[in-house]
Amino acid sequence: GAGVSQSPSNKVTEKGKDVELRCDPISGHTALYWYRQSLGQGLEFLIYFQGNSAPDKSGLPSDRFSAERTGGSVSTLTIQRTQQEDSAVYLCASSVHRGSEQYFGPGTRLTVT
Amino acid sequence: AQTVTQSQPEMSVQEAETVTLSCTYDTSESDYYLFWYKQPPSRQMILVIRQEAYKQQNATENRFSVNFQKAAKSFSLKISDSQLGDAAMYFCAYTGTASKLTFGTGTRLQVTL
């Protein structure tokens, strides 16, 4: 079946602009995660959605970052007023439930100039 | 907080030989899961193997196996009969009650002829 998909694959934006990154999880997966991968910080957790529960936002680095998950499926990660330190690969993953393996999308490479 | 340590930034193995990648972790939780993920240059994170902490038996997946030492908090990955396609970054990861994955810094594996 179809895996996790993310769009766009690459995004170049100017400092100060807002960006939206999209994630389409595997059908039937109730859990959805966003991670960030950068050279300096490695792989970092950003936010976690589980069904209709309130999301775990403990990894969001600042209030410029937000995410939503509509209808328990597609998720959008929004970064407002982008900064150069936001440049990274943003990875989305989904899983059937907690503790089960997470399946990752191909990521979105964000470059802030 | 949980931590995951991979002390080998780079490893090299000859084709058809066996290599072991090391991982240690720190946690006070009793119920958790450990994973090895592979990330080739395409940046797609691919699940290699999964281990439940409550299982004493080491997980195996074809040429991949783990040595899980719960008391020592060690979780190494053994790759047998190495192939050129095994060349990638390998990440050890932990998940517990918080559901998010905590990753190590990764080990870059080179496979030589």
Coordinates of C-alpha atoms in Angstrom, one line a residue:
Chain A
G1 CA 0.0 0.0 0.0
A2 CA 0.9 3.7 -0.1
G3 CA 3.5 4.9 2.4
V4 CA 3.7 8.2 4.1
S5 CA 3.9 11.1 1.6
Q6 CA 5.2 14.6 2.2
S7 CA 5.1 17.7 0.1
P8 CA 6.9 19.7 -1.1
S9 CA 10.0 17.6 -1.5
N10 CA 12.1 20.8 -1.3
K11 CA 11.3 24.3 -0.3
V12 CA 13.4 27.4 -0.6
T13 CA 12.0 30.5 1.2
E14 CA 13.2 33.9 2.2
K15 CA 13.8 34.8 5.8
G16 CA 10.7 36.2 7.4
K17 CA 8.2 34.3 5.1
D18 CA 5.7 31.7 6.3
V19 CA 5.9 28.1 5.0
E20 CA 3.5 25.1 5.2
L21 CA 4.7 21.6 5.0
R22 CA 2.2 18.8 4.4
C23 CA 2.1 15.1 5.5
D24 CA -0.2 12.4 4.4
P25 CA 0.1 9.4 6.7
I26 CA -0.6 5.8 6.0
S27 CA -4.3 5.1 5.9
G28 CA -5.5 3.7 9.2
H29 CA -2.6 5.0 11.3
T30 CA -3.9 6.9 14.3
A31 CA -0.5 8.4 15.4
L32 CA 1.4 11.0 13.4
Y33 CA 4.7 12.6 14.3
W34 CA 6.8 15.4 13.0
Y35 CA 10.6 15.4 13.4
R36 CA 13.4 17.8 12.3
Q37 CA 16.8 16.7 11.1
S38 CA 19.6 19.2 11.0
L39 CA 23.4 19.0 11.0
G40 CA 23.8 20.7 14.3
Q41 CA 20.9 19.1 16.2
G42 CA 20.5 15.7 14.7
L43 CA 17.0 14.2 14.8
E44 CA 14.6 16.1 17.0
F45 CA 11.0 15.4 17.9
L46 CA 8.6 18.3 17.2
I47 CA 5.0 17.2 17.7
Y48 CA 2.8 14.1 18.1
F49 CA -0.9 13.6 17.3
Q50 CA -2.8 10.5 18.6
G51 CA -6.4 10.2 17.4
N52 CA -8.6 12.9 18.8
S53 CA -6.4 13.5 21.8
A54 CA -4.7 16.8 22.4
P55 CA -1.3 16.8 20.6
D56 CA 2.0 16.6 22.4
K57 CA 3.7 19.8 21.4
S58 CA 6.6 19.5 23.8
G59 CA 9.2 19.5 21.0
L60 CA 8.2 22.6 19.1
P61 CA 11.2 25.0 19.4
S62 CA 9.3 28.2 19.4
D63 CA 5.8 29.7 19.0
R64 CA 6.6 30.3 15.4
F65 CA 6.0 26.6 14.9
S66 CA 2.5 25.1 14.8
A67 CA 0.8 22.0 13.4
E68 CA -2.6 20.7 12.9
R69 CA -4.1 17.4 11.8
T70 CA -7.5 17.6 10.1
G71 CA -9.9 14.8 10.2
G72 CA -7.4 12.5 11.8
S73 CA -5.5 12.2 8.6
V74 CA -3.5 14.9 6.8
S75 CA -1.2 17.1 8.9
T76 CA 0.3 20.5 8.1
L77 CA 3.3 21.9 9.9
T78 CA 3.5 25.7 9.7
I79 CA 6.5 27.8 10.4
Q80 CA 5.9 31.6 10.6
R81 CA 8.5 34.2 10.0
T82 CA 11.1 31.7 9.1
Q83 CA 14.7 32.1 10.3
Q84 CA 17.9 30.7 8.8
E85 CA 18.2 28.3 11.7
D86 CA 14.9 26.7 10.6
S87 CA 16.8 25.2 7.6
A88 CA 16.5 21.5 8.0
V89 CA 14.8 18.3 6.7
Y90 CA 11.4 18.0 8.2
L91 CA 10.3 14.4 8.5
C92 CA 6.8 13.0 9.1
A93 CA 6.0 9.6 10.4
S94 CA 2.9 7.6 11.3
S95 CA 2.2 4.5 13.3
V96 CA -0.7 2.2 14.0
H97 CA -0.5 3.0 17.7
R98 CA 2.0 3.9 20.5
G99 CA 5.0 1.6 20.6
S100 CA 4.4 0.3 17.1
E101 CA 7.0 1.0 14.5
Q102 CA 6.9 4.4 12.9
Y103 CA 7.0 4.7 9.1
F104 CA 8.6 7.8 7.7
G105 CA 7.9 9.9 4.7
P106 CA 10.7 11.1 2.4
G107 CA 10.9 14.4 4.2
T108 CA 10.8 18.1 3.1
R109 CA 14.1 19.9 2.8
L110 CA 13.6 23.5 3.9
T111 CA 16.2 26.1 3.0
V112 CA 15.8 29.6 4.4
T113 CA 17.9 32.2 2.6
Chain B
A1 CA 14.8 12.2 30.2
Q2 CA 15.7 9.4 27.9
T3 CA 19.0 9.5 26.0
V4 CA 20.4 7.3 23.2
T5 CA 24.2 7.1 22.6
Q6 CA 25.9 5.9 19.5
S7 CA 29.6 6.1 20.0
Q8 CA 30.7 5.1 16.5
P9 CA 30.4 8.0 14.1
E10 CA 31.6 5.8 11.2
M11 CA 32.2 2.2 10.6
S12 CA 33.5 0.3 7.6
V13 CA 32.9 -3.4 6.6
Q14 CA 33.9 -5.5 3.6
E15 CA 31.2 -7.0 1.4
A16 CA 30.1 -10.4 2.8
E17 CA 31.6 -9.7 6.2
T18 CA 29.8 -9.0 9.5
V19 CA 29.7 -5.7 11.4
T20 CA 28.2 -4.7 14.7
L21 CA 26.9 -1.2 15.4
S22 CA 26.8 -0.1 19.1
C23 CA 24.0 1.7 20.9
T24 CA 23.4 2.4 24.6
Y25 CA 20.5 4.1 26.2
D26 CA 19.4 5.5 29.5
T27 CA 15.9 5.3 30.9
S28 CA 14.0 4.8 34.1
E29 CA 11.0 3.3 32.3
S30 CA 10.3 -0.4 32.4
D31 CA 8.0 -0.5 29.3
Y32 CA 9.7 0.7 26.1
Y33 CA 10.7 -0.2 22.6
L34 CA 14.0 0.1 20.7
F35 CA 14.5 0.4 17.0
W36 CA 17.2 0.6 14.4
Y37 CA 16.5 2.7 11.4
K38 CA 18.5 3.0 8.2
Q39 CA 18.8 6.3 6.2
P40 CA 20.4 6.0 2.8
P41 CA 21.4 9.1 0.8
S42 CA 17.8 9.4 -0.4
R43 CA 17.1 10.4 3.2
Q44 CA 14.1 8.0 3.5
M45 CA 14.2 6.5 7.0
I46 CA 13.7 2.8 6.8
L47 CA 12.9 0.6 9.8
V48 CA 15.4 -2.2 10.1
I49 CA 14.4 -4.0 13.3
R50 CA 12.3 -3.6 16.5
Q51 CA 12.8 -4.9 20.0
E52 CA 10.3 -4.8 22.8
A53 CA 11.9 -4.4 26.2
Y54 CA 9.8 -7.0 27.9
K55 CA 11.0 -9.7 25.4
Q56 CA 14.2 -11.4 26.4
Q57 CA 14.7 -13.0 23.0
N58 CA 16.7 -10.9 20.6
A59 CA 14.9 -9.7 17.5
T60 CA 16.1 -10.9 14.0
E61 CA 15.2 -9.9 10.5
N62 CA 17.0 -11.9 7.8
R63 CA 20.6 -10.7 7.9
F64 CA 20.0 -8.2 10.7
S65 CA 19.9 -9.1 14.4
V66 CA 20.2 -7.4 17.7
N67 CA 22.0 -8.1 21.0
F68 CA 19.7 -6.6 23.6
Q69 CA 21.2 -6.4 27.1
K70 CA 18.5 -4.9 29.2
A71 CA 20.5 -4.6 32.4
A72 CA 23.4 -3.0 30.6
K73 CA 21.0 -0.8 28.6
S74 CA 22.7 -1.9 25.4
F75 CA 21.2 -2.5 22.0
S76 CA 23.7 -3.4 19.3
L77 CA 22.9 -4.2 15.7
K78 CA 24.7 -7.0 13.8
I79 CA 24.6 -7.1 10.0
S80 CA 25.7 -10.4 8.5
D81 CA 26.8 -11.0 5.0
S82 CA 27.1 -7.2 4.4
Q83 CA 25.9 -5.9 1.0
L84 CA 26.7 -2.7 -0.9
G85 CA 23.1 -1.7 -0.4
D86 CA 23.6 -1.7 3.4
A87 CA 25.7 1.5 3.1
A88 CA 23.8 4.2 4.9
M89 CA 23.4 6.1 8.2
Y90 CA 22.1 3.9 10.9
F91 CA 20.1 5.4 13.8
C92 CA 19.3 3.7 17.1
A93 CA 16.0 5.0 18.6
Y94 CA 14.0 4.6 21.8
T95 CA 10.3 5.1 22.5
G96 CA 8.5 4.8 25.8
T97 CA 5.5 6.3 27.5
A98 CA 6.0 9.6 25.6
S99 CA 5.5 7.8 22.3
K100 CA 8.0 10.0 20.5
L101 CA 11.2 8.6 19.2
T102 CA 14.5 9.7 20.8
F103 CA 17.4 9.1 18.3
G104 CA 21.1 8.6 18.7
T105 CA 23.5 10.6 16.6
G106 CA 23.9 7.9 14.0
T107 CA 26.6 5.7 12.6
R108 CA 27.7 6.0 9.0
L109 CA 28.3 2.6 7.6
Q110 CA 30.6 2.1 4.5
V111 CA 30.6 -1.1 2.6
T112 CA 33.7 -1.8 0.6
L113 CA 34.4 -4.4 -2.1

